[in-house]
Short mmCIF file of C-alpha atoms in Angstrom, two decimals:
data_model
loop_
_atom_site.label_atom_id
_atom_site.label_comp_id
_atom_site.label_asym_id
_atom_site.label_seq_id
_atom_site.Cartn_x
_atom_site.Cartn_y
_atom_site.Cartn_z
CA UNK A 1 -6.80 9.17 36.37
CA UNK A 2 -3.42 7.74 37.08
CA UNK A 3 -2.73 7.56 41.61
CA UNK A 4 0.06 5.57 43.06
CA UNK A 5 0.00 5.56 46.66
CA UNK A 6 2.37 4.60 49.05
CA UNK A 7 2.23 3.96 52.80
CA UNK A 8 3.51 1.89 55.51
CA UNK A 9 7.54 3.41 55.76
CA UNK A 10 9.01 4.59 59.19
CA UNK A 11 11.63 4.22 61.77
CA UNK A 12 12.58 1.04 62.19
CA UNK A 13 15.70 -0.67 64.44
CA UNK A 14 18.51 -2.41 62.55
CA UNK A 15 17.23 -6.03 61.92
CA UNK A 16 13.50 -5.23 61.93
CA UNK A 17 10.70 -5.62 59.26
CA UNK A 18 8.48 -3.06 57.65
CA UNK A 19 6.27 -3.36 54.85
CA UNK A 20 5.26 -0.59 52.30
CA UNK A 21 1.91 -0.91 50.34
CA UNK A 22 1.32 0.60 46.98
CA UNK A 23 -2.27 0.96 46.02
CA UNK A 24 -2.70 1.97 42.19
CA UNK A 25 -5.30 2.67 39.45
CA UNK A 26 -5.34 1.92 36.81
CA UNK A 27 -4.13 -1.71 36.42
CA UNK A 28 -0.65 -1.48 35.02
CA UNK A 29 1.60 -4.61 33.13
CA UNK A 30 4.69 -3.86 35.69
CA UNK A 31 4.91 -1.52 39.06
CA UNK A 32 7.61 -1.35 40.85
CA UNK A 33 9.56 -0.33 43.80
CA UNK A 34 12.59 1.55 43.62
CA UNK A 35 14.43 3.88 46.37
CA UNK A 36 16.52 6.90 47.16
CA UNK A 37 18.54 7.53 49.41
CA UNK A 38 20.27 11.50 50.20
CA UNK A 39 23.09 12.31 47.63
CA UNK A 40 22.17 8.82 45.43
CA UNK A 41 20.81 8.32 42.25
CA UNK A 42 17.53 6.36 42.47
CA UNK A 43 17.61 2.81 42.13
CA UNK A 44 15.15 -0.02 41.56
CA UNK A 45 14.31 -2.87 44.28
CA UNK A 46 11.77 -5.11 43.05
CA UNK A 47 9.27 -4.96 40.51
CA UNK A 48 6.17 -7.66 39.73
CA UNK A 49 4.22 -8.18 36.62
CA UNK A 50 0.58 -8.06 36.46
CA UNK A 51 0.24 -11.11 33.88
CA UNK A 52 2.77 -14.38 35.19
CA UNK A 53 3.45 -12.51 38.38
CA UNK A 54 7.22 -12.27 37.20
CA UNK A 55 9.52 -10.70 40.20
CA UNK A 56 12.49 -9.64 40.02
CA UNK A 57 14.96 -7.93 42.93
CA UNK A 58 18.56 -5.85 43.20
CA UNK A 59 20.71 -7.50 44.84
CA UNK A 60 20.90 -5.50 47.57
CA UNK A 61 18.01 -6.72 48.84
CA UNK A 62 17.60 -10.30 47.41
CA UNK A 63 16.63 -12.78 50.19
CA UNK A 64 15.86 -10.02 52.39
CA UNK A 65 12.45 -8.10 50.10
CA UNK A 66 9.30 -9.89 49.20
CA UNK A 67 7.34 -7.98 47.04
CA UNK A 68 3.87 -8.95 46.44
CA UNK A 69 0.41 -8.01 45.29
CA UNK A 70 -3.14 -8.26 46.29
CA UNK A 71 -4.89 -8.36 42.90
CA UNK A 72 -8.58 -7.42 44.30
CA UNK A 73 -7.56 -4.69 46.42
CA UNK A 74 -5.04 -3.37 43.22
CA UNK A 75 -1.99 -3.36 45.93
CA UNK A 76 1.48 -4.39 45.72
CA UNK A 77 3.32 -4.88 48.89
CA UNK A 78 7.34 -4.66 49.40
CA UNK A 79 7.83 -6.81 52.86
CA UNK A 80 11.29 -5.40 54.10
CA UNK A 81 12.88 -7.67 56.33
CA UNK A 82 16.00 -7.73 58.50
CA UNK A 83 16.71 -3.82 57.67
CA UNK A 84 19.96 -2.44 57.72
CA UNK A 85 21.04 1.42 58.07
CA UNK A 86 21.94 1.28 54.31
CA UNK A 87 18.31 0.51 53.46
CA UNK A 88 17.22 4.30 54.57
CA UNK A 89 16.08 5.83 52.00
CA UNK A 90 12.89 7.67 50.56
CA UNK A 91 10.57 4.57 48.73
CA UNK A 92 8.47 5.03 46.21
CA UNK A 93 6.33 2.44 44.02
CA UNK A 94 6.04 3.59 39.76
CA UNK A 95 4.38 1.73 37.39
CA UNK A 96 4.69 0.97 33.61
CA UNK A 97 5.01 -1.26 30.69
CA UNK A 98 8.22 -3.20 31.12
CA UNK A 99 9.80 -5.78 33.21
CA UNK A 100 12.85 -3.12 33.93
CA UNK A 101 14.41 -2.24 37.40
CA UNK A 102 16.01 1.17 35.52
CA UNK A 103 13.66 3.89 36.86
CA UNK A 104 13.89 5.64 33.41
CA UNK A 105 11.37 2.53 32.16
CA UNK A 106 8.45 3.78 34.43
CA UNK A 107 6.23 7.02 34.01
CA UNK A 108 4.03 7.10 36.74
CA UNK A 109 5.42 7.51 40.41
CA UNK A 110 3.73 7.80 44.12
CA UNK A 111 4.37 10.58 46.17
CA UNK A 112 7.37 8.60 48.27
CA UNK A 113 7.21 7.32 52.19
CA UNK A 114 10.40 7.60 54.09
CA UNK A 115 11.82 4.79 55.81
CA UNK A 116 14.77 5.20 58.41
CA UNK A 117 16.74 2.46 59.96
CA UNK A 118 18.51 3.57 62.84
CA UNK A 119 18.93 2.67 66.79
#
């Protein structure tokens, strides 16, 4: 049975840190974080590769994201760091079979976690 789950979003202040964990089974090549924000299309953030550990990021948040993964626990984590207002958006992680930040390239999603950034 496929289960993405996400956790860890929030209110956060302008400038702050949060960091989302995906847990997921079964093990997938790519999964992937993406986001979407009220009246927007979704869009993709980072993704990592299960074999060479391949990353990739939008360039919205390049320099700013770390995504990562714990390969024992089957978790990836998207470290969010110096947040701004423009980052608010619902989160979710997806995972499938190729390197791709277009969401159409992934078929299995999480449920979502909300994060707000906002004084």
């Amino acid at each position: 049975q496929v289960q993405l789950v996400e956790s860890g979003g929030g209110l956060v202040q302008p400038g702050g840190s949060l960091r989302l964990s995906c847990a997921f089974t079964p093990d997938f090549r790519v999964v992937g974080w993406f986001r979407q924000a009220p009246g927007k299309n979704r869009e993709g953030v980072a993704y990592m590769g299960r074999v060479l550990s391949e990353r990739r990021y939008a360039d919205s948040v390049q320099g700013r994201f770390i995504i990562s993964k714990d390969k024992s626990k089957q978790t990836v984590y998207l470290e969010m760091n110096n947040l701004k207002p423009e980052d608010t958006a619902v989160y979710y992680c997806a995972a499938g079979p190729t390197l791709s930040l277009d969401p159409d390239a992934f078929g299995f999603w999480g449920q979502g976690t909300q994060v707000t950034v906002s004084t």
